[in-house]
PDB file of C-alpha atoms in Angstrom:
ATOM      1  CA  UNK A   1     -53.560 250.952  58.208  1.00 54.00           C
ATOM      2  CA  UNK A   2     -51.864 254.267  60.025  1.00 61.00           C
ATOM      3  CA  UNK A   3     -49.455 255.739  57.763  1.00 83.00           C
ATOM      4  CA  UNK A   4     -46.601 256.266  60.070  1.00 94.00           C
ATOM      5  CA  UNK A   5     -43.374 258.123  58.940  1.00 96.00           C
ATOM      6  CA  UNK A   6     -39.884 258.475  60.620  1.00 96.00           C
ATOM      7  CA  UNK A   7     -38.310 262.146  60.763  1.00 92.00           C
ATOM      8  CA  UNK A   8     -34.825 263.039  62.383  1.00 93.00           C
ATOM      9  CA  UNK A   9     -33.298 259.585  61.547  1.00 96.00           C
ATOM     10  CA  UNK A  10     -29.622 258.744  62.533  1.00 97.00           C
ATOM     11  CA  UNK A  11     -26.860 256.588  62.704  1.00 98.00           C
ATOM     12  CA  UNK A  12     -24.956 257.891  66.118  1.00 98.00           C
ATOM     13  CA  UNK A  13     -22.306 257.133  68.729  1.00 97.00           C
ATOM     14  CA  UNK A  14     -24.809 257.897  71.265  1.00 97.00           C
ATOM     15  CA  UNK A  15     -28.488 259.326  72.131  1.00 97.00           C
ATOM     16  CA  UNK A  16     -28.174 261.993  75.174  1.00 97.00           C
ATOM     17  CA  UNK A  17     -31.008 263.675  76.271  1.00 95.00           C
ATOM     18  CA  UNK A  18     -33.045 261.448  73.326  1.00 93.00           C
ATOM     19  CA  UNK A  19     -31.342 263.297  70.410  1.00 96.00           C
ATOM     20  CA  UNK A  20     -28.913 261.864  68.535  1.00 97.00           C
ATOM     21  CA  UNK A  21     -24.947 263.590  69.495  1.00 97.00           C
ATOM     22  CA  UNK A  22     -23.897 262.896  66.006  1.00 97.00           C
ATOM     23  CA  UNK A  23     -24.367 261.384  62.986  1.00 97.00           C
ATOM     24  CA  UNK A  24     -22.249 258.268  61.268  1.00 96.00           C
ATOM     25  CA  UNK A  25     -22.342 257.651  58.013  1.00 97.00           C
ATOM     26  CA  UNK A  26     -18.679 256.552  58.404  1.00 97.00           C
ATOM     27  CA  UNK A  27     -17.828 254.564  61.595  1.00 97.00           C
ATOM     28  CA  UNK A  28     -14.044 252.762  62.148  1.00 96.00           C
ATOM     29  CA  UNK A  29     -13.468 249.136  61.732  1.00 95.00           C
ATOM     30  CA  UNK A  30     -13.344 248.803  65.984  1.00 95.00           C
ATOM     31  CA  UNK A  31     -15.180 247.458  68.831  1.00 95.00           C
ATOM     32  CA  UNK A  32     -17.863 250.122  69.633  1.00 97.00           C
ATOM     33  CA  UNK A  33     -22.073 250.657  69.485  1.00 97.00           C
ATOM     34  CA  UNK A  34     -24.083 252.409  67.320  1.00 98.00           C
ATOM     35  CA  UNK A  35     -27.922 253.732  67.875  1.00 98.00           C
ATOM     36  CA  UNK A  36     -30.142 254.171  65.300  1.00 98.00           C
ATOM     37  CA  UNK A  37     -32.474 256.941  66.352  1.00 98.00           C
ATOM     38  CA  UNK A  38     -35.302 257.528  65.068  1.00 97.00           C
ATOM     39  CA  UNK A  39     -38.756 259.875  65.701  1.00 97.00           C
ATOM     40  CA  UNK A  40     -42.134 257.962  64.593  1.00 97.00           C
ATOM     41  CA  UNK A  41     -45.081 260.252  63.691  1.00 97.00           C
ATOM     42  CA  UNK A  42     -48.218 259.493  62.681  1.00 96.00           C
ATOM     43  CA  UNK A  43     -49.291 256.747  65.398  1.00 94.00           C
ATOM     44  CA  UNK A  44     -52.966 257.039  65.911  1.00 92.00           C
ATOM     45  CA  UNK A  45     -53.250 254.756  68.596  1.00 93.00           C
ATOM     46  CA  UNK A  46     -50.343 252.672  70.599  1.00 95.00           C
ATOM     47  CA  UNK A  47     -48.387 250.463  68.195  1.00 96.00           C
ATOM     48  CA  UNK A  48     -44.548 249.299  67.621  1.00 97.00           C
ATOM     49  CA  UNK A  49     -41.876 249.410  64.742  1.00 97.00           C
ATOM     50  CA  UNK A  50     -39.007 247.322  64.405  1.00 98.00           C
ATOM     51  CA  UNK A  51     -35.559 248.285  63.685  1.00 98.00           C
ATOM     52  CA  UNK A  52     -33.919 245.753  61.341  1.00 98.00           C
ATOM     53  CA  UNK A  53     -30.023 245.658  61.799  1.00 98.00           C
ATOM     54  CA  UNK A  54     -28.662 244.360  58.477  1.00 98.00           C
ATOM     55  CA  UNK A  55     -24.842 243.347  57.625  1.00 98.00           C
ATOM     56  CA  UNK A  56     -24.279 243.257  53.789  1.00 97.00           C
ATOM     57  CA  UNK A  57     -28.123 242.434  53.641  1.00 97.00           C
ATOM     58  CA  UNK A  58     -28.346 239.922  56.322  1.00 98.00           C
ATOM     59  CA  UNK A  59     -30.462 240.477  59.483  1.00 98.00           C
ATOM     60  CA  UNK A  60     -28.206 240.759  62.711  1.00 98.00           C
ATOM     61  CA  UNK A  61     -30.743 241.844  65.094  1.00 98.00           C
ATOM     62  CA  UNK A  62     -34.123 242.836  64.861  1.00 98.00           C
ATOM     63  CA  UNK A  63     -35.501 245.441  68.183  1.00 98.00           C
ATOM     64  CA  UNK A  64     -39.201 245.824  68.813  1.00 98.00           C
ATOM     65  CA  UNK A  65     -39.387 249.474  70.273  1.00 98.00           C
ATOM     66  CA  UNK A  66     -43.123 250.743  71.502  1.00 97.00           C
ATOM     67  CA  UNK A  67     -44.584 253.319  69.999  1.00 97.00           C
ATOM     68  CA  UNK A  68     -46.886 255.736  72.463  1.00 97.00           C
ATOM     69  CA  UNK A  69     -47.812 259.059  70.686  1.00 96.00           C
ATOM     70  CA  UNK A  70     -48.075 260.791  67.909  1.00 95.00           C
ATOM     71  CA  UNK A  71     -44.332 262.012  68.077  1.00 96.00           C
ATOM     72  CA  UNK A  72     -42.489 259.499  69.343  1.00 97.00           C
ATOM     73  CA  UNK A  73     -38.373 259.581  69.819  1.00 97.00           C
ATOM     74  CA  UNK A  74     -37.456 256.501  70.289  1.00 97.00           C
ATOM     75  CA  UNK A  75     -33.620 254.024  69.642  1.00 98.00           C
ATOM     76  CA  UNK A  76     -32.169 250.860  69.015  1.00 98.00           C
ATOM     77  CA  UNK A  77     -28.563 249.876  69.878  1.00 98.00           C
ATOM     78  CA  UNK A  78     -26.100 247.338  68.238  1.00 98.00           C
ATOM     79  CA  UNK A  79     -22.674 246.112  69.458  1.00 97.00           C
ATOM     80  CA  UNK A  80     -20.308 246.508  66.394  1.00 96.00           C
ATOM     81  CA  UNK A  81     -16.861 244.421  65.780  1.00 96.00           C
ATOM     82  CA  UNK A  82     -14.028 245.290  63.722  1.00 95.00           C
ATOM     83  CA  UNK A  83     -14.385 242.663  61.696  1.00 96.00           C
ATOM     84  CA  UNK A  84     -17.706 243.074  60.350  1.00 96.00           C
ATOM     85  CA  UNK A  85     -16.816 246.018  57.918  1.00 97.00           C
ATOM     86  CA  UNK A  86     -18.531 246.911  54.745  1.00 98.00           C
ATOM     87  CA  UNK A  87     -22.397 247.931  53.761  1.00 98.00           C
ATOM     88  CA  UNK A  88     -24.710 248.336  57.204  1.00 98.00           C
ATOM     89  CA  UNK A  89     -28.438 249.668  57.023  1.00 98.00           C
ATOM     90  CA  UNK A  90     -31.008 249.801  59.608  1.00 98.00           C
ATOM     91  CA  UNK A  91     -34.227 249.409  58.114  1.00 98.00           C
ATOM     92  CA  UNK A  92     -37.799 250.962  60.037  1.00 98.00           C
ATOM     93  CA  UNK A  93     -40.520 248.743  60.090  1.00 97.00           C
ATOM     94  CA  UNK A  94     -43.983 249.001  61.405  1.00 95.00           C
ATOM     95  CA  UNK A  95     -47.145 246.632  61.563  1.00 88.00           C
ATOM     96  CA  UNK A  96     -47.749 244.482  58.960  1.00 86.00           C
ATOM     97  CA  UNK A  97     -43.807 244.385  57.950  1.00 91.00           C
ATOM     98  CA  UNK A  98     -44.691 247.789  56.333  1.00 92.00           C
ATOM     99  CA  UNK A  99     -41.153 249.566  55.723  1.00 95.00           C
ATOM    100  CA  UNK A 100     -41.078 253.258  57.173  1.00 97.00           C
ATOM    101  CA  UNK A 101     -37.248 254.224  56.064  1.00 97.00           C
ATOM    102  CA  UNK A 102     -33.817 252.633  55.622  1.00 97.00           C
ATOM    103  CA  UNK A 103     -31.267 254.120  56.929  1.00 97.00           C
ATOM    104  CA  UNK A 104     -27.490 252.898  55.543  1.00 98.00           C
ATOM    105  CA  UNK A 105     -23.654 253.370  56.985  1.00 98.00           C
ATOM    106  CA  UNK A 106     -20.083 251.708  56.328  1.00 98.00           C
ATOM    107  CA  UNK A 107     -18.127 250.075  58.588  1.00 98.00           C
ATOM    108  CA  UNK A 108     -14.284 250.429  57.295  1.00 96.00           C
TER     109      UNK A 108
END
């Protein structure tokens, strides 16, 4: 199994020039989209992760994002409401349903 790893991962209000502008670990109850961002290393060959959107521990969307080197910078997106506030994570997951990293935020 490759041993991938995520570096440089982060909750932001938008990727520009694939970095992340900021980071959120905060965002306001309102109608807006997050990215996760994330770098993969470790990819041996060409592969995929998944980012796992979770609400209070319940999957709300699930992105398959390719994987093509041995650095790769790569993002998910997800349409927030203001009424889904509380406990958010997006969790990293590569083949195999192997987790990589979880990364958490608040909606309040």
């Amino acid at each position: 199994a490759i041993a991938m790893t995520a570096s440089n991962v982060a909750i932001t209000t938008m990727v520009s020039d694939r970095m992340p502008v900021d980071t959120v670990a905060v965002y306001p109850a309102q109608q807006g989209k997050l990215y996760c961002f994330s770098q993969i290393e470790g990819a041996t060959e060409e592969t995929s992760v998944d980012h796992v959107w979770l609400y209070q521990g319940k999957e709300m969307a699930r992105v398959t994002l390719p994987v093509r080197s041995a650095k790769w910078r790569t993002y998910s997106s997800k349409r927030i409401v203001p009424e889904w506030k509380g406990e958010w994570a997006v969790r990293i997951v590569g083949p195999a349903g192997i987790e990589i990293t979880t990364v958490q935020f608040q909606v309040e």
